[in-house]
CSV table of C-alpha atoms and ligand atoms in Angstrom, one decimal:
chain,number,residue,atom,x,y,z
A,234,MET,CA,0.4,0.0,0.0
A,235,ALA,CA,1.4,3.4,-1.0
A,236,GLN,CA,2.4,5.3,2.0
A,237,ILE,CA,-0.2,8.4,2.9
A,238,LYS,CA,1.7,12.0,3.0
A,239,LYS,CA,-0.9,14.5,2.3
A,240,ILE,CA,-4.3,14.0,2.0
A,241,GLY,CA,-7.3,16.6,0.6
A,242,ILE,CA,-10.6,17.8,1.9
A,243,SER,CA,-14.0,18.8,-0.1
A,244,THR,CA,-17.5,20.2,1.1
A,245,GLY,CA,-20.2,20.4,-2.0
A,246,GLY,CA,-23.6,20.5,-2.5
A,247,GLY,CA,-26.1,22.6,0.1
A,248,ASP,CA,-24.2,23.2,3.7
A,249,CYS,CA,-25.5,21.6,6.3
A,250,PRO,CA,-25.0,21.5,10.1
A,251,GLY,CA,-22.2,19.7,10.7
A,252,LEU,CA,-19.9,19.7,7.9
A,253,ASN,CA,-17.6,21.8,10.0
A,254,ALA,CA,-17.2,19.4,12.7
A,255,VAL,CA,-16.0,16.4,10.1
A,256,ILE,CA,-13.5,19.1,9.0
A,257,ARG,CA,-12.2,19.4,12.2
A,258,ALA,CA,-12.8,15.7,13.1
A,259,ALA,CA,-10.8,14.4,9.5
A,260,VAL,CA,-8.0,17.2,10.1
A,261,LYS,CA,-7.1,16.2,14.0
A,262,CYS,CA,-7.2,12.7,13.4
A,263,ALA,CA,-5.0,13.2,9.8
A,264,ILE,CA,-2.6,15.2,11.9
A,265,ILE,CA,-2.5,13.6,15.7
A,266,LYS,CA,-2.9,10.1,14.7
A,267,TYR,CA,-1.2,9.7,11.5
A,268,ARG,CA,1.0,13.3,10.9
A,269,TRP,CA,-0.3,13.4,7.7
A,270,GLU,CA,-0.2,16.9,5.7
A,271,VAL,CA,-4.0,18.1,4.6
A,272,VAL,CA,-5.5,20.7,2.3
A,273,GLY,CA,-8.4,22.1,2.0
A,274,ILE,CA,-10.1,22.3,-1.6
A,275,GLU,CA,-12.5,25.1,-1.3
A,276,ASP,CA,-16.3,25.5,-2.9
A,277,GLY,CA,-16.4,22.4,-3.9
A,278,PHE,CA,-14.6,20.7,-6.7
A,279,ASP,CA,-13.7,24.5,-8.4
A,280,GLY,CA,-10.3,23.8,-5.8
A,281,ILE,CA,-8.8,21.3,-7.6
A,282,ILE,CA,-9.8,23.1,-10.9
A,283,PHE,CA,-8.5,26.2,-9.6
A,284,PRO,CA,-5.7,25.0,-7.2
A,285,ASP,CA,-3.3,27.7,-7.7
A,286,LYS,CA,-6.4,30.3,-5.7
A,287,LYS,CA,-8.2,27.3,-4.3
A,288,ILE,CA,-6.3,24.9,-2.6
A,289,ARG,CA,-5.2,25.7,1.4
A,290,PRO,CA,-3.3,24.4,4.1
A,291,LEU,CA,-5.7,22.9,7.1
A,292,THR,CA,-3.7,23.2,10.0
A,293,LEU,CA,-4.8,22.3,13.8
A,294,LYS,CA,-4.9,25.8,14.5
A,295,ASP,CA,-7.2,26.8,11.4
A,296,VAL,CA,-9.8,24.0,12.6
A,297,SER,CA,-10.0,25.2,16.4
A,298,GLY,CA,-13.1,26.6,17.3
A,299,ILE,CA,-14.7,25.0,14.7
A,300,LEU,CA,-17.4,22.4,15.8
A,301,PRO,CA,-20.2,24.3,17.2
A,302,ARG,CA,-19.9,26.7,13.7
A,303,GLY,CA,-23.3,25.8,10.8
A,304,GLY,CA,-21.8,26.2,6.9
A,305,THR,CA,-18.5,25.1,5.7
A,306,ILE,CA,-15.2,27.0,6.4
A,307,LEU,CA,-14.1,25.5,3.0
A,308,GLY,CA,-17.2,27.1,1.3
A,309,THR,CA,-19.0,25.0,-0.7
A,310,THR,CA,-21.7,25.0,-4.6
A,311,ASN,CA,-23.6,23.0,-6.0
A,312,ARG,CA,-22.3,23.4,-9.4
A,313,GLY,CA,-19.0,23.0,-10.8
A,314,ASN,CA,-19.4,19.5,-11.5
A,315,PRO,CA,-15.7,18.8,-13.5
A,316,PHE,CA,-17.6,16.4,-16.3
A,317,CYS,CA,-19.6,19.0,-17.5
A,318,TYR,CA,-18.0,22.4,-16.2
A,319,LYS,CA,-19.6,25.8,-17.7
A,320,VAL,CA,-17.3,28.0,-19.1
A,321,MET,CA,-17.0,31.3,-21.1
A,322,GLU,CA,-15.8,31.1,-24.6
A,323,ASN,CA,-15.8,34.2,-27.1
A,324,ASP,CA,-18.7,35.4,-24.7
A,325,VAL,CA,-21.2,31.7,-25.0
A,326,GLU,CA,-21.5,29.2,-22.4
A,327,VAL,CA,-20.0,25.9,-23.5
A,328,VAL,CA,-19.7,23.2,-21.2
A,329,LYS,CA,-16.7,21.0,-21.3
A,330,ASP,CA,-15.6,17.5,-19.7
A,331,ILE,CA,-12.4,19.1,-17.3
A,332,SER,CA,-12.0,16.1,-15.3
A,333,ASP,CA,-8.7,14.7,-16.6
A,334,GLN,CA,-8.0,18.3,-15.6
A,335,VAL,CA,-8.9,17.6,-12.2
A,336,VAL,CA,-7.4,14.5,-11.6
A,337,ALA,CA,-4.2,15.7,-12.8
A,338,ASN,CA,-4.0,18.2,-10.6
A,339,THR,CA,-5.0,16.2,-7.6
A,340,LYS,CA,-1.8,14.1,-8.8
A,341,LYS,CA,0.3,17.3,-9.0
A,342,LEU,CA,-0.6,18.8,-6.2
A,343,GLY,CA,0.9,15.3,-4.2
A,344,LEU,CA,-2.7,14.2,-3.3
A,345,ASP,CA,-2.8,10.6,-1.4
A,346,GLY,CA,-6.5,10.9,-0.3
A,347,VAL,CA,-9.5,13.2,-1.0
A,348,ILE,CA,-12.5,13.4,1.4
A,349,VAL,CA,-15.3,14.2,-0.3
A,350,ILE,CA,-18.5,15.4,1.9
A,351,GLY,CA,-21.3,16.0,0.2
A,352,GLY,CA,-24.8,14.4,-0.5
A,353,ASP,CA,-25.5,12.0,-3.4
A,354,GLY,CA,-24.5,14.3,-6.5
A,355,SER,CA,-21.1,15.3,-5.0
A,356,GLN,CA,-20.6,11.3,-4.4
A,357,LYS,CA,-21.5,10.8,-7.6
A,358,ILE,CA,-19.0,13.3,-8.8
A,359,GLY,CA,-16.5,11.0,-6.3
A,360,LEU,CA,-17.1,7.9,-7.8
A,361,ASP,CA,-16.6,8.8,-11.6
A,362,LEU,CA,-13.3,10.6,-10.6
A,363,PHE,CA,-12.0,7.3,-8.3
A,364,ARG,CA,-13.2,5.2,-11.3
A,365,LYS,CA,-10.3,7.5,-12.7
A,366,GLY,CA,-7.7,6.8,-10.7
A,367,MET,CA,-8.3,9.8,-8.2
A,368,PRO,CA,-8.1,8.6,-4.5
A,369,VAL,CA,-11.8,9.5,-2.9
A,370,VAL,CA,-13.5,8.6,0.2
A,371,GLY,CA,-17.2,10.1,0.7
A,372,VAL,CA,-18.5,11.6,3.5
A,373,PRO,CA,-22.2,11.2,3.2
A,374,LYS,CA,-24.3,14.6,3.6
A,375,THR,CA,-27.9,16.0,4.0
A,376,ILE,CA,-30.1,17.7,6.1
A,377,ASP,CA,-33.3,15.8,4.1
A,378,ASN,CA,-31.9,12.1,5.3
A,379,ASP,CA,-32.5,10.2,2.1
A,380,LEU,CA,-29.7,8.4,1.6
A,381,ASP,CA,-30.3,4.7,1.3
A,382,ALA,CA,-26.7,3.6,2.3
A,383,THR,CA,-26.7,5.2,5.9
A,384,ASP,CA,-29.3,5.2,8.6
A,385,ILE,CA,-29.0,8.9,9.3
A,386,THR,CA,-27.1,11.3,7.6
A,387,PHE,CA,-25.5,14.6,9.7
A,388,GLY,CA,-27.5,17.3,9.3
A,389,PHE,CA,-31.0,15.9,10.1
A,390,ASP,CA,-30.9,15.8,13.9
A,391,THR,CA,-30.3,19.5,13.6
A,392,ALA,CA,-33.4,20.3,10.9
A,393,LEU,CA,-35.6,18.8,13.0
A,394,HIS,CA,-34.7,20.7,15.8
A,395,THR,CA,-35.0,23.9,14.4
A,396,ALA,CA,-38.5,22.6,12.2
A,397,THR,CA,-39.8,21.3,15.6
A,398,ASP,CA,-38.7,24.5,17.6
A,399,ALA,CA,-40.6,26.4,14.7
A,400,ILE,CA,-43.8,24.1,14.4
A,401,ASP,CA,-44.0,24.9,18.6
A,402,LYS,CA,-44.1,28.3,18.3
A,403,ILE,CA,-46.3,28.5,15.3
A,404,HIS,CA,-48.5,26.5,17.5
A,405,THR,CA,-49.3,29.7,19.9
A,406,THR,CA,-50.7,31.5,17.2
A,407,ALA,CA,-52.7,29.0,15.7
A,408,GLU,CA,-54.4,28.2,19.1
A,409,SER,CA,-54.5,31.6,20.3
A,410,HIS,CA,-56.5,33.2,16.6
A,411,HIS,CA,-58.0,29.9,15.7
A,412,ARG,CA,-56.3,29.5,12.5
A,413,ILE,CA,-55.6,26.9,10.2
A,414,MET,CA,-51.2,27.1,10.1
A,415,VAL,CA,-49.3,25.9,7.2
A,416,VAL,CA,-45.7,25.3,7.6
A,417,GLU,CA,-43.0,24.3,4.5
A,418,VAL,CA,-40.3,22.2,5.5
A,419,MET,CA,-37.5,20.8,3.4
A,420,GLY,CA,-37.3,17.7,1.5
A,421,ARG,CA,-37.6,17.9,-2.3
A,422,ASP,CA,-37.6,14.0,-2.2
A,423,ALA,CA,-38.0,12.6,0.9
A,424,GLY,CA,-40.2,13.7,3.6
A,425,TRP,CA,-38.1,12.7,6.6
A,426,ILE,CA,-38.1,16.3,7.9
A,427,ALA,CA,-41.6,17.3,8.0
A,428,LEU,CA,-42.9,13.8,8.9
A,429,GLU,CA,-40.3,13.8,12.3
A,430,ALA,CA,-41.2,17.3,13.0
A,431,GLY,CA,-44.9,17.1,12.7
A,432,LEU,CA,-44.6,13.9,14.6
A,433,ALA,CA,-42.0,16.2,16.6
A,434,GLY,CA,-44.5,19.0,16.4
A,435,ALA,CA,-47.8,17.7,17.2
A,436,ALA,CA,-49.0,18.5,13.8
A,437,HIS,CA,-52.6,17.5,12.3
A,438,VAL,CA,-52.0,17.1,8.9
A,439,ILE,CA,-48.3,15.9,7.7
A,440,LEU,CA,-48.3,15.8,4.1
A,441,ILE,CA,-44.8,13.9,2.3
A,442,PRO,CA,-44.0,13.5,-1.4
A,443,GLU,CA,-44.4,9.6,-0.7
A,444,ILE,CA,-47.9,9.7,-0.4
A,445,PRO,CA,-50.0,12.1,-2.7
A,446,PHE,CA,-52.6,14.1,-1.3
A,447,SER,CA,-55.8,15.4,-2.0
A,448,ILE,CA,-56.8,18.9,-1.0
A,449,GLU,CA,-60.5,17.7,-0.2
A,450,ARG,CA,-59.6,15.0,2.1
A,451,VAL,CA,-57.8,17.6,3.8
A,452,CYS,CA,-60.3,20.2,4.5
A,453,GLU,CA,-62.4,16.9,5.5
A,454,PHE,CA,-60.2,16.4,8.4
A,455,ILE,CA,-59.8,19.8,9.5
A,456,HIS,CA,-63.8,20.1,9.6
A,457,GLN,CA,-64.1,16.9,10.9
A,458,ARG,CA,-61.4,18.5,13.7
A,459,GLU,CA,-64.0,22.0,14.0
A,460,SER,CA,-66.9,19.6,14.9
A,461,GLN,CA,-65.3,18.2,17.2
A,462,GLY,CA,-64.8,21.6,18.5
A,463,LYS,CA,-61.0,21.7,17.7
A,464,LYS,CA,-61.1,25.5,16.6
A,465,PHE,CA,-57.0,25.1,15.0
A,466,SER,CA,-54.8,23.2,12.7
A,467,ILE,CA,-51.1,22.6,12.3
A,468,ILE,CA,-50.5,21.4,8.5
A,469,VAL,CA,-46.5,20.4,7.9
A,470,VAL,CA,-45.9,20.5,4.5
A,471,ALA,CA,-42.5,18.5,2.7
A,472,GLU,CA,-41.4,21.5,-0.3
A,473,GLY,CA,-41.6,18.4,-2.9
A,474,VAL,CA,-45.5,17.0,-1.8
A,475,LYS,CA,-47.5,16.1,-4.9
A,476,ALA,CA,-50.8,15.9,-5.0
A,477,GLN,CA,-53.5,12.6,-6.0
A,478,ASP,CA,-55.3,14.2,-8.5
A,479,LYS,CA,-57.3,17.7,-9.8
A,480,ALA,CA,-52.8,19.0,-9.5
A,481,GLU,CA,-54.3,21.6,-12.1
A,482,LYS,CA,-57.1,22.7,-9.3
A,483,ILE,CA,-54.4,22.9,-7.1
A,484,PHE,CA,-51.0,24.1,-8.2
A,485,GLY,CA,-53.0,26.1,-11.7
A,486,ARG,CA,-50.9,23.6,-14.1
A,487,GLU,CA,-51.5,19.5,-14.9
A,488,LYS,CA,-47.8,18.4,-13.2
A,489,ARG,CA,-48.4,16.9,-10.1
A,490,ASP,CA,-45.2,18.3,-8.8
A,491,VAL,CA,-44.9,21.2,-7.2
A,492,PRO,CA,-41.9,23.7,-7.6
A,493,ARG,CA,-39.3,23.2,-4.8
A,494,GLY,CA,-40.3,25.2,-2.3
A,495,GLY,CA,-43.2,27.4,-2.2
A,496,SER,CA,-45.4,24.5,-1.7
A,497,GLY,CA,-47.2,25.8,1.2
A,498,TYR,CA,-48.6,28.9,-0.3
A,499,VAL,CA,-49.9,26.7,-2.8
A,500,ILE,CA,-51.5,24.6,-0.4
A,501,GLY,CA,-52.2,27.2,2.2
A,502,ASP,CA,-54.5,28.8,-0.8
A,503,ALA,CA,-56.0,26.5,-1.3
A,504,VAL,CA,-57.1,24.9,2.2
A,505,ALA,CA,-58.2,28.3,2.9
A,506,MET,CA,-60.6,28.4,0.3
A,507,CYS,CA,-61.9,24.9,0.8
A,508,ALA,CA,-61.9,24.9,4.6
A,509,ARG,CA,-63.0,28.7,4.5
A,510,ARG,CA,-60.7,29.5,7.1
A,511,GLU,CA,-58.2,32.1,8.2
A,512,THR,CA,-54.9,29.9,7.4
A,513,ARG,CA,-51.6,31.5,7.5
A,514,VAL,CA,-48.4,30.3,5.6
A,515,THR,CA,-45.0,30.1,7.0
A,516,VAL,CA,-41.7,28.5,4.7
A,517,LEU,CA,-38.8,27.6,7.0
A,518,GLY,CA,-36.3,27.1,4.0
A,519,HIS,CA,-33.0,28.0,4.8
A,520,ILE,CA,-33.4,28.1,8.5
A,521,GLN,CA,-32.9,24.4,8.4
A,522,ARG,CA,-29.7,24.2,7.0
A,523,GLY,CA,-28.1,26.8,9.4
A,524,GLY,CA,-27.2,27.1,12.9
A,525,SER,CA,-25.1,25.1,15.2
A,526,PRO,CA,-24.9,21.5,14.7
A,527,SER,CA,-27.0,19.7,17.7
A,528,PRO,CA,-25.0,17.3,20.1
A,529,PHE,CA,-26.0,13.9,18.2
A,530,ASP,CA,-25.0,15.7,14.7
A,531,ARG,CA,-21.4,16.8,16.0
A,532,ILE,CA,-21.1,13.3,17.3
A,533,LEU,CA,-21.9,11.4,13.9
A,534,SER,CA,-19.7,14.2,12.1
A,535,THR,CA,-16.7,13.6,14.5
A,536,ARG,CA,-17.1,9.7,13.6
A,537,PHE,CA,-17.9,10.2,10.2
A,538,GLY,CA,-14.7,12.7,10.1
A,539,VAL,CA,-12.2,10.4,11.7
A,540,ALA,CA,-13.5,7.5,9.8
A,541,ALA,CA,-12.9,8.7,6.3
A,542,VAL,CA,-9.1,8.9,8.3
A,543,GLU,CA,-9.2,5.5,8.3
A,544,LEU,CA,-10.5,4.2,5.2
A,545,ILE,CA,-7.6,6.2,3.3
A,546,ALA,CA,-5.5,5.3,6.2
A,547,ARG,CA,-6.3,1.1,4.9
A,548,GLY,CA,-6.2,2.6,1.4
A,549,GLU,CA,-10.0,1.6,1.3
A,550,PHE,CA,-10.4,4.0,-1.7
A,551,GLY,CA,-13.8,4.7,-3.1
A,552,ARG,CA,-15.8,3.4,-0.1
A,553,MET,CA,-18.2,5.9,1.9
A,554,VAL,CA,-18.8,6.1,5.0
A,555,CYS,CA,-21.9,5.0,6.8
A,556,LEU,CA,-23.9,4.6,9.6
A,557,ARG,CA,-25.7,1.5,10.8
A,558,GLY,CA,-27.5,1.0,13.3
A,559,ASN,CA,-25.1,2.6,16.3
A,560,LYS,CA,-22.1,1.1,14.6
A,561,ILE,CA,-19.5,3.3,12.2
A,562,GLN,CA,-19.0,1.3,9.0
A,563,SER,CA,-18.5,2.1,5.1
A,564,VAL,CA,-20.2,0.9,1.4
A,565,ASP,CA,-18.6,0.7,-1.8
A,566,ILE,CA,-19.8,4.7,-3.0
A,567,ALA,CA,-20.7,2.7,-5.9
A,568,GLU,CA,-23.8,1.1,-4.1
A,569,ALA,CA,-24.9,4.0,-2.4
A,570,VAL,CA,-25.3,6.6,-5.0
A,571,GLY,CA,-28.9,6.6,-6.7
A,572,ARG,CA,-30.7,4.9,-4.0
A,573,MET,CA,-33.0,7.3,-1.9
A,574,LYS,CA,-34.6,6.6,1.0
A,575,GLY,CA,-38.3,7.9,1.6
A,576,VAL,CA,-40.4,7.2,3.9
A,577,ASP,CA,-42.4,4.1,3.3
A,578,PRO,CA,-46.1,5.0,3.0
A,579,ASP,CA,-46.6,1.7,4.7
A,580,GLY,CA,-44.1,2.3,7.2
A,581,ASP,CA,-44.2,1.9,11.3
A,582,MET,CA,-43.7,5.6,11.6
A,583,VAL,CA,-46.9,6.5,9.0
A,584,ARG,CA,-48.9,3.6,11.0
A,585,MET,CA,-48.1,4.8,14.4
A,586,ALA,CA,-49.1,8.3,13.6
A,587,LYS,CA,-52.1,7.5,12.0
A,588,SER,CA,-52.9,5.2,14.6
A,589,ILE,CA,-53.2,8.7,16.8
A,590,GLY,CA,-55.6,10.9,14.5
A,591,VAL,CA,-52.8,12.2,12.2
A,592,CYS,CA,-53.9,13.0,8.4
A,593,PHE,CA,-51.8,12.4,5.5
A,594,GLY,CA,-54.2,13.6,3.1
A,595,ASP,CA,-54.8,10.2,1.3
B,178,LIG,O1,-30.8,19.1,-0.7
B,178,LIG,C1,-31.4,19.4,0.8
B,178,LIG,C2,-32.2,20.5,0.5
B,178,LIG,O2,-32.3,20.8,1.5
B,178,LIG,C3,-33.2,20.2,0.4
B,178,LIG,O3,-34.2,19.6,0.8
B,178,LIG,C4,-33.6,21.4,-1.0
B,178,LIG,O4,-35.1,21.3,-2.1
B,178,LIG,C5,-32.5,22.5,-1.8
B,178,LIG,O5,-31.5,21.3,-0.4
B,178,LIG,C6,-32.4,23.6,-1.8
B,178,LIG,O6,-31.3,24.2,-1.8
B,178,LIG,P1,-30.7,24.9,-2.5
B,178,LIG,O7,-31.5,26.4,-2.4
B,178,LIG,O8,-29.2,25.7,-1.6
B,178,LIG,O9,-30.5,24.9,-4.2
């Protein structure tokens, strides 16, 4: 096995509480345990595309005090895929595959290992670079908790706390004003945040992408509550909700998928019309991605950061760390990418929620 001397760390995709905790753990373990040199690759893979400007040493001093900080000290981007990189040529935007250059730059920089911290998209790019010879290991990240390869991703717990706290606060107004309050949370493809924050925040209606909803059913449920003397209702909506039918009635068009962000407003309007009740909408948006990671996320991130360094030490490239039960393990990135973990509409959690009277709009 080649001797490791120097490694790089990059963060890609949307930011997420716990990214800095992963960076800190990886840097500390690499330096304290293995005496490797560590560099930070800034703004996703851009750092390796422009190494002169976007590669910087990461010392123990650089990671001191960053454990409780949200965001990423390395910067991140949702763009910048080296396999289809947008560049301007003669004032015209063209898309180029510059992956060979990225692999060559990794060698020039003397990186014996690259830790790619990111969601499904970043892991997919990491895998393709690994297949071209880059010594990649992955760390999964997303507040949506929708990666099948790991039981939990860091960031989810913090987002859940933020969303639950918001629902608790919104309860006050709902109750005092006898209103219907719609709270939109993140979750483009999976309804984990909506489901768990909805349950933790005692929401009455939870709408998630995995269970297409009918607006009539939601209104029927609200009327039923009112007939029992319940004068307010809380509806938690995942941004990626899908309508069962008559989507054009609700969303103004045939397509059942709601545009990312804003679905809460559309549902709020539709409910206000059919339930004839004063309705207000709150979209939590990026507040859920911000802030200091929860103790659970700090510890999970630290475990992931150390585990990624250990993968490099053992030469296990092309693998991604994950949590199974309470054990840190790893999987081939190839097996992990493209496999989404959604809420099971017939699973335990949904059945339990239905048993206590939560409406899913189905
Ligand atoms: O992938 C996580 C996520 O939080 C999604 O739920 C959401 O749709 C997306 O990020 C928003 O990302 P951005 O607005 O930063 O592109």
